[in-house]
PDB file of C-alpha atoms in Angstrom:
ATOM      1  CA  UNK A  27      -9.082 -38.576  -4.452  1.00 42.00           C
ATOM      2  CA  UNK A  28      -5.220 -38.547  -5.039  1.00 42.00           C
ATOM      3  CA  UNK A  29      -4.015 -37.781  -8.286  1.00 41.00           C
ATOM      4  CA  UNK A  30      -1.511 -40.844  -9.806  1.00 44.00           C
ATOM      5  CA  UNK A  31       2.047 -40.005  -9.235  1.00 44.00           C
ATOM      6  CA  UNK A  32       3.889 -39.173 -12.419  1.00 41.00           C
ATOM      7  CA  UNK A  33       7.938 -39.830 -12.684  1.00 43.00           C
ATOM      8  CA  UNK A  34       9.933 -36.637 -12.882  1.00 43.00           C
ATOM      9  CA  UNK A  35       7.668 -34.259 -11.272  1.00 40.00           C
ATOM     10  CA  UNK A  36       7.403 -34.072  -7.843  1.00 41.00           C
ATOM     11  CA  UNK A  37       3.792 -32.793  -6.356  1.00 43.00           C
ATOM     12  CA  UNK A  38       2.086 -29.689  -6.313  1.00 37.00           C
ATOM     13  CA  UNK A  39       2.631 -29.525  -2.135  1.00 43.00           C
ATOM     14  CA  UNK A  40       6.318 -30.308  -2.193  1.00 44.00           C
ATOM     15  CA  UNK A  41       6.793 -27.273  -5.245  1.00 42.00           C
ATOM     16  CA  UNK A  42       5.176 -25.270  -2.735  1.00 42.00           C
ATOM     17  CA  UNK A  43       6.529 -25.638   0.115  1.00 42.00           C
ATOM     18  CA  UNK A  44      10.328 -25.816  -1.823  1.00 46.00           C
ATOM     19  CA  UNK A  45       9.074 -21.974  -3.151  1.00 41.00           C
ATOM     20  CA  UNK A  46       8.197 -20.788   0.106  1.00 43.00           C
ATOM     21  CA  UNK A  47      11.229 -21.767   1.843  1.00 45.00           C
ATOM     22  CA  UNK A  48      13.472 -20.501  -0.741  1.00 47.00           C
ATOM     23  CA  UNK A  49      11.258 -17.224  -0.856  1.00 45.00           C
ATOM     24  CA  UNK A  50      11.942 -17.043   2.622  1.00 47.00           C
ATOM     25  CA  UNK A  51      15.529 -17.521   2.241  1.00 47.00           C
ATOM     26  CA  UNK A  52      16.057 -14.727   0.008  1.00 46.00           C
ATOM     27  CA  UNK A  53      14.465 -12.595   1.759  1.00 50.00           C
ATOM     28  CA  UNK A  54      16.429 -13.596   4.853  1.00 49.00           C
ATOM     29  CA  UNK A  55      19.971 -13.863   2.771  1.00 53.00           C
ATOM     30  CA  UNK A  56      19.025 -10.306   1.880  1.00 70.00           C
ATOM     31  CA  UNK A  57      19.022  -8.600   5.207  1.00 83.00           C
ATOM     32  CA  UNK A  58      21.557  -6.351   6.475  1.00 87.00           C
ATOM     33  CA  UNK A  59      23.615  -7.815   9.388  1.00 91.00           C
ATOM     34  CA  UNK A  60      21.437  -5.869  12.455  1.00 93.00           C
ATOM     35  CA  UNK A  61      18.208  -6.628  10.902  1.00 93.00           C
ATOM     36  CA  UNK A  62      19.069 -10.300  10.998  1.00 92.00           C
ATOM     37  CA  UNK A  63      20.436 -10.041  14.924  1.00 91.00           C
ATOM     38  CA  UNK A  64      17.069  -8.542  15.603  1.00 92.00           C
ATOM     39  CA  UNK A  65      14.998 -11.326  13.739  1.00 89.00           C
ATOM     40  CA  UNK A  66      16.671 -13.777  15.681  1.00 86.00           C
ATOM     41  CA  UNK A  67      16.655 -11.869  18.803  1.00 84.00           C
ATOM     42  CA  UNK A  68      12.670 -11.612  18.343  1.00 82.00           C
ATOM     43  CA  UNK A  69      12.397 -15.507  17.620  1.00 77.00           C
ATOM     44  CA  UNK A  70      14.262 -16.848  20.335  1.00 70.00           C
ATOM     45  CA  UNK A  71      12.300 -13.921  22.472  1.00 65.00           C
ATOM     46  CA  UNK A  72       8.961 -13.997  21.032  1.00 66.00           C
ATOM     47  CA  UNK A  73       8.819  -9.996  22.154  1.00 70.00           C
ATOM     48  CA  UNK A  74      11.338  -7.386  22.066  1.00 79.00           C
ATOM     49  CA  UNK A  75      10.145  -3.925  23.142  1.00 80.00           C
ATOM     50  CA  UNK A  76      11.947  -0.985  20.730  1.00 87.00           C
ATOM     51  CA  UNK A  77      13.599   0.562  23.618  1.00 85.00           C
ATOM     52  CA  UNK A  78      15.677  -2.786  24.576  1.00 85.00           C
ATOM     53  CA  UNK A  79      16.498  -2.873  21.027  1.00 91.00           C
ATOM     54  CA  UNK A  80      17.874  -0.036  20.896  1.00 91.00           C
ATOM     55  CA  UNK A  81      19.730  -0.083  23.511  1.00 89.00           C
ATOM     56  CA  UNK A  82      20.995  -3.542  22.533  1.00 89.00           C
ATOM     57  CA  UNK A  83      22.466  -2.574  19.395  1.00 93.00           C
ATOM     58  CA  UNK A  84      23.654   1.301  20.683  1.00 93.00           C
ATOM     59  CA  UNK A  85      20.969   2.924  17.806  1.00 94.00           C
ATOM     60  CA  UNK A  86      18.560   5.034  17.890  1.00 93.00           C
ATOM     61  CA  UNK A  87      14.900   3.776  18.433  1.00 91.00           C
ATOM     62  CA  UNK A  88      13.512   5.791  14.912  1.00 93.00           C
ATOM     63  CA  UNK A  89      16.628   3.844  13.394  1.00 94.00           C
ATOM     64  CA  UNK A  90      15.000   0.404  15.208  1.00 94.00           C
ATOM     65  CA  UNK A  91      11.437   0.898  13.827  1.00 91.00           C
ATOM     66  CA  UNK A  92      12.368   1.318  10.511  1.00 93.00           C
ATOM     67  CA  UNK A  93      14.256  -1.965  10.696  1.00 93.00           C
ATOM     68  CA  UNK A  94      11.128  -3.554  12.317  1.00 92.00           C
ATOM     69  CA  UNK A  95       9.071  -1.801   9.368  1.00 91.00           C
ATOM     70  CA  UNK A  96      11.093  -3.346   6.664  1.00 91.00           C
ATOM     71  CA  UNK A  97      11.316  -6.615   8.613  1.00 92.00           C
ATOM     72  CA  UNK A  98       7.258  -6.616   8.966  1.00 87.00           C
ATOM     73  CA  UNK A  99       6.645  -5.969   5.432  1.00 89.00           C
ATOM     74  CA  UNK A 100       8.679  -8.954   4.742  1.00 87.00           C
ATOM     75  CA  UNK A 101       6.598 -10.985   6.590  1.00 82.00           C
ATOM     76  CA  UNK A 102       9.576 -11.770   9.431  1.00 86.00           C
ATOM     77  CA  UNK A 103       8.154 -10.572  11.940  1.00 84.00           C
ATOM     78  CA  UNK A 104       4.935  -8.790  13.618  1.00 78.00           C
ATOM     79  CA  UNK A 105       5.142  -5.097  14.267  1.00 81.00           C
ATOM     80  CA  UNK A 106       3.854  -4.047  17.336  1.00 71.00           C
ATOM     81  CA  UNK A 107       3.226  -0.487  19.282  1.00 67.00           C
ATOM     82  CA  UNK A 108       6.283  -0.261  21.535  1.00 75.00           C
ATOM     83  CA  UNK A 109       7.997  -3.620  19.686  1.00 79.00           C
ATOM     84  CA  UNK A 110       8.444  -6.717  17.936  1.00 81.00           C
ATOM     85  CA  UNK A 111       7.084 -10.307  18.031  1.00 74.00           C
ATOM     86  CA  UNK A 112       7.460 -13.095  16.108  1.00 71.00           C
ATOM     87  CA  UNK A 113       3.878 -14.716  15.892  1.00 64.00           C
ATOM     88  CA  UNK A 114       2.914 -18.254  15.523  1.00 55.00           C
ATOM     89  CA  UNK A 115       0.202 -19.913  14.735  1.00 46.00           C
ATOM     90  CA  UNK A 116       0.225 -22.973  16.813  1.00 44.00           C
ATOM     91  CA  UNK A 117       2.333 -21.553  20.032  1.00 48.00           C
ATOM     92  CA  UNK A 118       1.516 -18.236  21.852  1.00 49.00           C
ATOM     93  CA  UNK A 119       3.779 -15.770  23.083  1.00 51.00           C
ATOM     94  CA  UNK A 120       5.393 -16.619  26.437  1.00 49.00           C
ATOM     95  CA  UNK A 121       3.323 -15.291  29.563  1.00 44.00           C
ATOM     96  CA  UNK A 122       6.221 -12.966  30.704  1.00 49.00           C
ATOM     97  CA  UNK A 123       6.040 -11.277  27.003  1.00 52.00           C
ATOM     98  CA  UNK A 124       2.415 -10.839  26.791  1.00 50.00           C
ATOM     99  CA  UNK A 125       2.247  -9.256  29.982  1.00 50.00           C
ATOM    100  CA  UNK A 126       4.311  -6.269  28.626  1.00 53.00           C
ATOM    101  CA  UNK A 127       3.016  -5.922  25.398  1.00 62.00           C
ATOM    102  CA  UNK A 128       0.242  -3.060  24.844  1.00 70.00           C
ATOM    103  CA  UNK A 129      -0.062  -2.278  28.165  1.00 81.00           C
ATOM    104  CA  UNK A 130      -1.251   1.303  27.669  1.00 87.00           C
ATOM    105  CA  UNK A 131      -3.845   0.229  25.542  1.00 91.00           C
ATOM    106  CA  UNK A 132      -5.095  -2.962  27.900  1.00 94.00           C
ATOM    107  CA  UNK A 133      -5.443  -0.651  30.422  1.00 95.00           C
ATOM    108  CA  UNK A 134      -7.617   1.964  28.444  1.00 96.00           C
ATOM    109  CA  UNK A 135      -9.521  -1.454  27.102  1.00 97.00           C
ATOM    110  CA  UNK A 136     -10.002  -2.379  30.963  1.00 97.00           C
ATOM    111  CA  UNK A 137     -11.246   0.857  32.544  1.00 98.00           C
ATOM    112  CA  UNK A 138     -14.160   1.405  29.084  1.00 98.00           C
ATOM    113  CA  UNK A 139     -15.199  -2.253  29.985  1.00 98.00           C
ATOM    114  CA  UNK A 140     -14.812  -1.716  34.075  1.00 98.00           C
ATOM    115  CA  UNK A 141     -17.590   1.123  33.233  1.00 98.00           C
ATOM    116  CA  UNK A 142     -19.873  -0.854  31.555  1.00 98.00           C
ATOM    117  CA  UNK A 143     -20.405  -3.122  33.827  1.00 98.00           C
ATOM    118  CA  UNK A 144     -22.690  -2.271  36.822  1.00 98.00           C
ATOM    119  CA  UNK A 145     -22.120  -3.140  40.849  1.00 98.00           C
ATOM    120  CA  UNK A 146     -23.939  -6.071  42.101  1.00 98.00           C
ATOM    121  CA  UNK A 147     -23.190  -8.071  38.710  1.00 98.00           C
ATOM    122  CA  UNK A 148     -22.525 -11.565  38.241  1.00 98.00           C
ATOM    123  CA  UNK A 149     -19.703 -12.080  36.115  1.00 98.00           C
ATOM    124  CA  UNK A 150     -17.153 -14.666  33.730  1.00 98.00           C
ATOM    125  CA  UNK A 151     -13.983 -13.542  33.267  1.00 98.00           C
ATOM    126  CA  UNK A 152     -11.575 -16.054  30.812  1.00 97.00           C
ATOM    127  CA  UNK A 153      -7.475 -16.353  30.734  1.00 95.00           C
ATOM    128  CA  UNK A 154      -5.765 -13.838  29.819  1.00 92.00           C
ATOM    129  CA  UNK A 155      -3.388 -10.558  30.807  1.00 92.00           C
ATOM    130  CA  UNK A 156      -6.228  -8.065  29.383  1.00 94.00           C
ATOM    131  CA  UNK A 157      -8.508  -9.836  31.139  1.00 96.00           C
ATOM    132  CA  UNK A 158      -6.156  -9.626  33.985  1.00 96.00           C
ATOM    133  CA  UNK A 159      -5.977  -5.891  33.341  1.00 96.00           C
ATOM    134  CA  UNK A 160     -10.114  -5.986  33.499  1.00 98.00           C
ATOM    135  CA  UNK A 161     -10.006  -7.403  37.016  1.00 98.00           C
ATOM    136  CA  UNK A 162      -7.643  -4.620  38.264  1.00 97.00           C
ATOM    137  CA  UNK A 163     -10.027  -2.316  36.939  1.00 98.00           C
ATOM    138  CA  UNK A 164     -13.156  -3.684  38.709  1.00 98.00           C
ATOM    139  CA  UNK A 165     -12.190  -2.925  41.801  1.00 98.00           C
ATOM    140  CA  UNK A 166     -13.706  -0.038  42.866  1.00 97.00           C
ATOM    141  CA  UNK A 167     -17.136  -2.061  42.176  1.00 98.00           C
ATOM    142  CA  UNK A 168     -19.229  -3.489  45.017  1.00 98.00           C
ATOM    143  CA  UNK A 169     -20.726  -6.983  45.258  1.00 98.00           C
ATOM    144  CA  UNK A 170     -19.713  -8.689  42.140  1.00 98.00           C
ATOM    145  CA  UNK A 171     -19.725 -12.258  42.378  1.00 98.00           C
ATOM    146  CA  UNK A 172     -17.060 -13.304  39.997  1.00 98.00           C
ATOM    147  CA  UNK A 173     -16.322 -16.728  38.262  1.00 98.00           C
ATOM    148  CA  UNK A 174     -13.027 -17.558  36.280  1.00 98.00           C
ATOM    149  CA  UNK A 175     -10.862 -19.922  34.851  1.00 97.00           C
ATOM    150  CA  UNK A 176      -7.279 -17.266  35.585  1.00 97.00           C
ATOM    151  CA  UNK A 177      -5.968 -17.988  38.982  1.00 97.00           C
ATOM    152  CA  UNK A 178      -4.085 -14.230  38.352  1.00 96.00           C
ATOM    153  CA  UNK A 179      -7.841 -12.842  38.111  1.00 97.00           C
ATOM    154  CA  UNK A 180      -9.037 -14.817  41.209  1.00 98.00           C
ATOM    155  CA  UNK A 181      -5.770 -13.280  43.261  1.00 97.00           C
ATOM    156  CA  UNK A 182      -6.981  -9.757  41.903  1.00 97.00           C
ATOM    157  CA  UNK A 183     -10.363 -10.040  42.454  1.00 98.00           C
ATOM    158  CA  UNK A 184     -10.714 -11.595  46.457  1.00 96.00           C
ATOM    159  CA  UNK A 185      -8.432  -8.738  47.594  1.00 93.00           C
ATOM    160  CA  UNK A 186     -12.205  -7.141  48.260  1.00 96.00           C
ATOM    161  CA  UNK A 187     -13.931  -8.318  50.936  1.00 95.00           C
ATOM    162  CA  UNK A 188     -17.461  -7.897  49.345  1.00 97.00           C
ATOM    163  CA  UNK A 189     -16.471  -9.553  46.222  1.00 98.00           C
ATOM    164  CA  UNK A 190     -17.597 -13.276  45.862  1.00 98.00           C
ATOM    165  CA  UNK A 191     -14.655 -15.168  43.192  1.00 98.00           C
ATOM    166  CA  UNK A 192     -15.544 -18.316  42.193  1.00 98.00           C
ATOM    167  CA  UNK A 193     -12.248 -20.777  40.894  1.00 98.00           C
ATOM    168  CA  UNK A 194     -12.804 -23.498  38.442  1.00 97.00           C
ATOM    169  CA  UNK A 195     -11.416 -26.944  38.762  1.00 94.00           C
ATOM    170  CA  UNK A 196      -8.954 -28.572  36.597  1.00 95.00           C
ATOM    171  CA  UNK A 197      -5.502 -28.068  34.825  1.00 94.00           C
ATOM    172  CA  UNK A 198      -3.390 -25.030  35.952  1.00 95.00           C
ATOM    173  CA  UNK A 199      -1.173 -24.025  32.957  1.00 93.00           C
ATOM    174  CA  UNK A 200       1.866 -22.376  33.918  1.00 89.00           C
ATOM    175  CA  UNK A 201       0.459 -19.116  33.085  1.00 89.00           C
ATOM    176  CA  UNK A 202      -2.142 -19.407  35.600  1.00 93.00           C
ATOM    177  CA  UNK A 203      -5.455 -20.283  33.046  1.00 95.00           C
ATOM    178  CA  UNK A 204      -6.643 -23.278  34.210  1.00 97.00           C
ATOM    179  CA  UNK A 205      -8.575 -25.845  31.470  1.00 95.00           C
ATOM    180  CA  UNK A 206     -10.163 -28.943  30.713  1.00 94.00           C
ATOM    181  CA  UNK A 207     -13.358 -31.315  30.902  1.00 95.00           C
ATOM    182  CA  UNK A 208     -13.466 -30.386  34.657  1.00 96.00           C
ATOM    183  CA  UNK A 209     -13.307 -26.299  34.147  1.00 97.00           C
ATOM    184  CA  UNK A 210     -16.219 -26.946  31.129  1.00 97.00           C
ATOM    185  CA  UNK A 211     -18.668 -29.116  33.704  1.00 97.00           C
ATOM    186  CA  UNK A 212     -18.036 -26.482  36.176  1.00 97.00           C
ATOM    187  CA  UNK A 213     -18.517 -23.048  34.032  1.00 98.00           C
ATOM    188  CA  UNK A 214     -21.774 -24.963  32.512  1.00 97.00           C
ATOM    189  CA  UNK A 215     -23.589 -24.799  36.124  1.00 97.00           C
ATOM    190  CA  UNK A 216     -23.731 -21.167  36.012  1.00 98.00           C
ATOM    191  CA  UNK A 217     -25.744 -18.318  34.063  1.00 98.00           C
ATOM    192  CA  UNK A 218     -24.313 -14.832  34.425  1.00 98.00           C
ATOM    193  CA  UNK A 219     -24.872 -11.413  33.633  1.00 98.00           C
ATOM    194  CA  UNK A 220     -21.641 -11.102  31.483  1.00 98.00           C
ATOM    195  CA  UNK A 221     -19.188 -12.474  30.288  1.00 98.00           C
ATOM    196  CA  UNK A 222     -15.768 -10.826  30.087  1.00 98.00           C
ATOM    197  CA  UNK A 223     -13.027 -12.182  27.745  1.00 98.00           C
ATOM    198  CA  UNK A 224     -10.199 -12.035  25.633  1.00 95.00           C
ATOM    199  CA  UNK A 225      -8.449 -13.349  22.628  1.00 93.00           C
ATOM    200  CA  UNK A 226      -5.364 -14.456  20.846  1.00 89.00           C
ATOM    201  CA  UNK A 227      -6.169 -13.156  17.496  1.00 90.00           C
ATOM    202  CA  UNK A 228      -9.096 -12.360  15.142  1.00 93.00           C
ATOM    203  CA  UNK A 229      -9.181 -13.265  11.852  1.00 91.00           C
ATOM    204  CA  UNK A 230     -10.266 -11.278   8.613  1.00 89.00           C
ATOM    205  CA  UNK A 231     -13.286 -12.757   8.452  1.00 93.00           C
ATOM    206  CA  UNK A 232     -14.278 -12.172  12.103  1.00 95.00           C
ATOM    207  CA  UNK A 233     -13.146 -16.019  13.581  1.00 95.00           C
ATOM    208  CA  UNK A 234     -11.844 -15.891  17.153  1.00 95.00           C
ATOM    209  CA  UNK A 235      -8.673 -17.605  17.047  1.00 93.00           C
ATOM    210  CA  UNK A 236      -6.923 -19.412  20.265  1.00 91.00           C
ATOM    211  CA  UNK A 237      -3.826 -21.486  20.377  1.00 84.00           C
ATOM    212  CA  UNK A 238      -5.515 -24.139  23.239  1.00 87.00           C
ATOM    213  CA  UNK A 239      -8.432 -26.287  22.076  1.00 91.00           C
ATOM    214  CA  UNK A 240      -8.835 -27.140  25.783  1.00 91.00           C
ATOM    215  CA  UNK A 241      -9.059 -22.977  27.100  1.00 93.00           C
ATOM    216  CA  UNK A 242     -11.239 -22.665  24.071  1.00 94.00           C
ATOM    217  CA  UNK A 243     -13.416 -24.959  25.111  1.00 95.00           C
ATOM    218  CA  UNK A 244     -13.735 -23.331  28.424  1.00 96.00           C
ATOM    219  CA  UNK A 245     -14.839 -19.936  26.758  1.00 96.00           C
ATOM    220  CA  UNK A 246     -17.711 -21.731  24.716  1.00 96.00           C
ATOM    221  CA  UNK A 247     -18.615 -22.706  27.865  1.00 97.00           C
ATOM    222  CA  UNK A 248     -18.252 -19.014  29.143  1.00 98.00           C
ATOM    223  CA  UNK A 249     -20.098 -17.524  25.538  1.00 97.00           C
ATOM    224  CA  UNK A 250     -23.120 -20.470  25.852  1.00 97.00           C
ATOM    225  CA  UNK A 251     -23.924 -19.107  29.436  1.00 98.00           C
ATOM    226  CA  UNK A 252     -23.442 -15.669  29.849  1.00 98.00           C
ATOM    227  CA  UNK A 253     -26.525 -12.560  28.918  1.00 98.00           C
ATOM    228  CA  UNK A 254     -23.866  -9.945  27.673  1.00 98.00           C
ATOM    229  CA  UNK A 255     -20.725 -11.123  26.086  1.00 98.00           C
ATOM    230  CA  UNK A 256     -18.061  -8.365  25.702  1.00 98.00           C
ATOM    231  CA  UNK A 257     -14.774  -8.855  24.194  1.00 98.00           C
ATOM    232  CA  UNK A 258     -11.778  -6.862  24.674  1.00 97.00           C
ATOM    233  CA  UNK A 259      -9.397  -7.368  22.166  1.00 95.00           C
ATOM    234  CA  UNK A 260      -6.316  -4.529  21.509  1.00 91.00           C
ATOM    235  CA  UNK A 261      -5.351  -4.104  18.055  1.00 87.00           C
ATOM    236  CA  UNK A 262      -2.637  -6.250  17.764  1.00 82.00           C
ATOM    237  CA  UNK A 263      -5.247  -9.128  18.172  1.00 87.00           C
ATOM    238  CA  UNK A 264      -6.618  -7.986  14.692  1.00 87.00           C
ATOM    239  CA  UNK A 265      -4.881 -10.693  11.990  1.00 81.00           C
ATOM    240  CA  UNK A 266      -3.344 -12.592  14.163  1.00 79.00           C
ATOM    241  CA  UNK A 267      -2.907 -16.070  13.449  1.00 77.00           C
ATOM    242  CA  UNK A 268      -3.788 -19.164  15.639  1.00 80.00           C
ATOM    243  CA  UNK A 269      -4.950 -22.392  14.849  1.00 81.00           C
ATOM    244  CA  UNK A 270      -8.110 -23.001  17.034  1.00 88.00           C
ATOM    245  CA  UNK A 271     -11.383 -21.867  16.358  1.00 92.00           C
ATOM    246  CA  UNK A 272     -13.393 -20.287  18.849  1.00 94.00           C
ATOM    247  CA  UNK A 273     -16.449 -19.033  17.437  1.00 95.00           C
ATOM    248  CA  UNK A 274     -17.425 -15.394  15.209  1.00 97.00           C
ATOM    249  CA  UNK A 275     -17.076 -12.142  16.795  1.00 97.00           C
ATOM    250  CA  UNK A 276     -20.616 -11.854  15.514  1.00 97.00           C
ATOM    251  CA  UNK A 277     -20.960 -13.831  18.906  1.00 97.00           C
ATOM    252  CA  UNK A 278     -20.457 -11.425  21.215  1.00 98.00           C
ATOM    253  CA  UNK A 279     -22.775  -7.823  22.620  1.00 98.00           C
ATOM    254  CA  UNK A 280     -19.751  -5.491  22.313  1.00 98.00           C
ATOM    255  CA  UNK A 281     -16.090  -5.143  21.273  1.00 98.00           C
ATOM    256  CA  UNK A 282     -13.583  -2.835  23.221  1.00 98.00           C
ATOM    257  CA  UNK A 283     -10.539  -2.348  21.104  1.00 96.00           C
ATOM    258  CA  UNK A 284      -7.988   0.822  20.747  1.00 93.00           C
ATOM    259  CA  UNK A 285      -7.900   1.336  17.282  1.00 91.00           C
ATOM    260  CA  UNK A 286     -10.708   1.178  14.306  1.00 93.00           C
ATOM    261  CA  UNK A 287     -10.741  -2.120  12.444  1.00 92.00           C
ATOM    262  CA  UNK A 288     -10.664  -2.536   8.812  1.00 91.00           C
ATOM    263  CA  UNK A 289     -13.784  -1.445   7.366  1.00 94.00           C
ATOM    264  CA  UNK A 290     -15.027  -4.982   6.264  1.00 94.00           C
ATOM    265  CA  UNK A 291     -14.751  -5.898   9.879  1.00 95.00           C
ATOM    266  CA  UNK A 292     -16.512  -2.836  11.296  1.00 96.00           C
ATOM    267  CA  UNK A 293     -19.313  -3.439   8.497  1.00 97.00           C
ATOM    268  CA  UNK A 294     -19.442  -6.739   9.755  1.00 97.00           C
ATOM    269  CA  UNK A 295     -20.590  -5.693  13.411  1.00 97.00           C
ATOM    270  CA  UNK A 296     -22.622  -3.207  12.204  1.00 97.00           C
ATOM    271  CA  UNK A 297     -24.743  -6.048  10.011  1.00 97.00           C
ATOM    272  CA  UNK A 298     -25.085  -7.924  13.233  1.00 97.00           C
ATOM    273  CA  UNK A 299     -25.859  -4.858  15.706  1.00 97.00           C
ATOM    274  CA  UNK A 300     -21.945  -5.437  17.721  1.00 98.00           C
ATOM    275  CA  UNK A 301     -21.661  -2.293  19.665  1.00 98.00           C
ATOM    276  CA  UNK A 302     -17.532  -1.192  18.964  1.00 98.00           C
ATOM    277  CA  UNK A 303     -16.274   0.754  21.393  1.00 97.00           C
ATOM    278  CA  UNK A 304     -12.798   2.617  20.255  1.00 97.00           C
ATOM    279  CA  UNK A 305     -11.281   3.941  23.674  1.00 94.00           C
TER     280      UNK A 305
END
């Protein structure tokens, strides 16, 4: 129920949101002048790798992190192994940046997961440059029979000749996923072995967070129907923000990450018998 209105004071949302843009101001106003080129560089960027940085502003990179540091603890910006982003919760990072961000770690991700999984498997493998990363990996397998929603993962994967890749129907996003009512009816006629997927970010409590209802509809689909679900999700995923829900990582058979989660989080898995693999 909404409270009356009372003359001469305004409502607890607008006092809030006037707070938290003047907070932000402040903090802004406060910055010297090359930590505010690089906050704006990262914004109209989404990624900036420390080396660029540097280079861009003729410092060195230890000189670069500890602006990204103070910058992070501010809440500007994200700090990230190797860089900078400026995270949003209802738009993801451009393809082009995501592809070069954690890349060591992906690929140490994709090779743990490319060992768990056994030739002759049937497989789902969702959007995404880790999972991307996975396909790469799978390679030296024989006779997988492959179905996925990433035209970059179907490209990857039917390079081998004894590989069967399946391509859903529907809408092809710019970044290659393709999603929709179409790539839902089509995943749902199918009941594999694993499923192989990745995320935008996980919450605190354990939510899988996604920044497309339509692609997270599509790995639902992909959960609801495969035996094994693993997750690979580098540690940058961990408290991220997005704004769709997926489902609980309490979901899925086994998480492949880089770097130990907080301790409610790995208590969490443990409670619900999620294998965590650190590689």
């Amino acid at each position: 129920m909404r409270l009356p209105w009372v003359p001469g004071r305004r409502r607890l949302s607008e006092r809030s949101l006037e707070y938290t843009s003047g907070a932000t101001k402040e903090r802004r106003m406060s910055l010297a002048p090359r930590q505010q080129n690089i906050l704006d560089l990262v914004r109209e960027r989404g990624y900036v790798s420390i080396e660029e940085l540097a280079h861009s502003f003729t410092v060195t990179p230890q000189t670069i992190r500890r602006d990204i540091n103070q910058l992070a603890e501010q809440g500007l910006l994200r700090r990230y192994h190797g860089g900078a982003a400026y995270d949003s919760s209802v738009e993801n990072t451009a393809y082009t940046m995501r592809a070069g961000q954690m890349h060591d770690e992906k690929q140490r991700i994709a090779e743990a997961i490319a060992t768990a999984v056994p030739d002759h498997a049937s497989l789902f493998i969702n959007i995404g440059t880790t999972t991307q990363a996975i396909a790469r990996a799978l390679l030296g397998h024989q006779a997988l029979k492959v179905i996925t929603n990433d035209l970059h993962v179907a490209g990857i994967l039917s390079a081998k000749e004894d590989f069967e890749v399946l391509v859903a129907g529907g809408k092809v996003r710019n970044d290659g996923g393709i999603v929709g009512q179409a790539t839902v009816d089509f995943i749902q006629q199918f009941k594999v072995d694993y499923a192989l997927v990745g995320i935008s970010g996980i919450d605190e409590d354990g939510s899988l967070l996604d920044f497309d209802f339509r692609e997270v509809r599509v790995s639902r689909a992909i959960l609801d129907n495969a035996r094994q679900v693993f997750l690979a999700a580098d540690s940058s995923k961990f408290g991220r923000n997005a704004m769709v829900r997926l489902g609980a990582i309490t979901q899925v058979d086994r998480v492949f990450t880089d770097t130990q989660p907080a301790p409610p989080l790995v208590q969490l898995l443990a409670e619900h018998k999620v294998k965590l693999e650190v590689v």
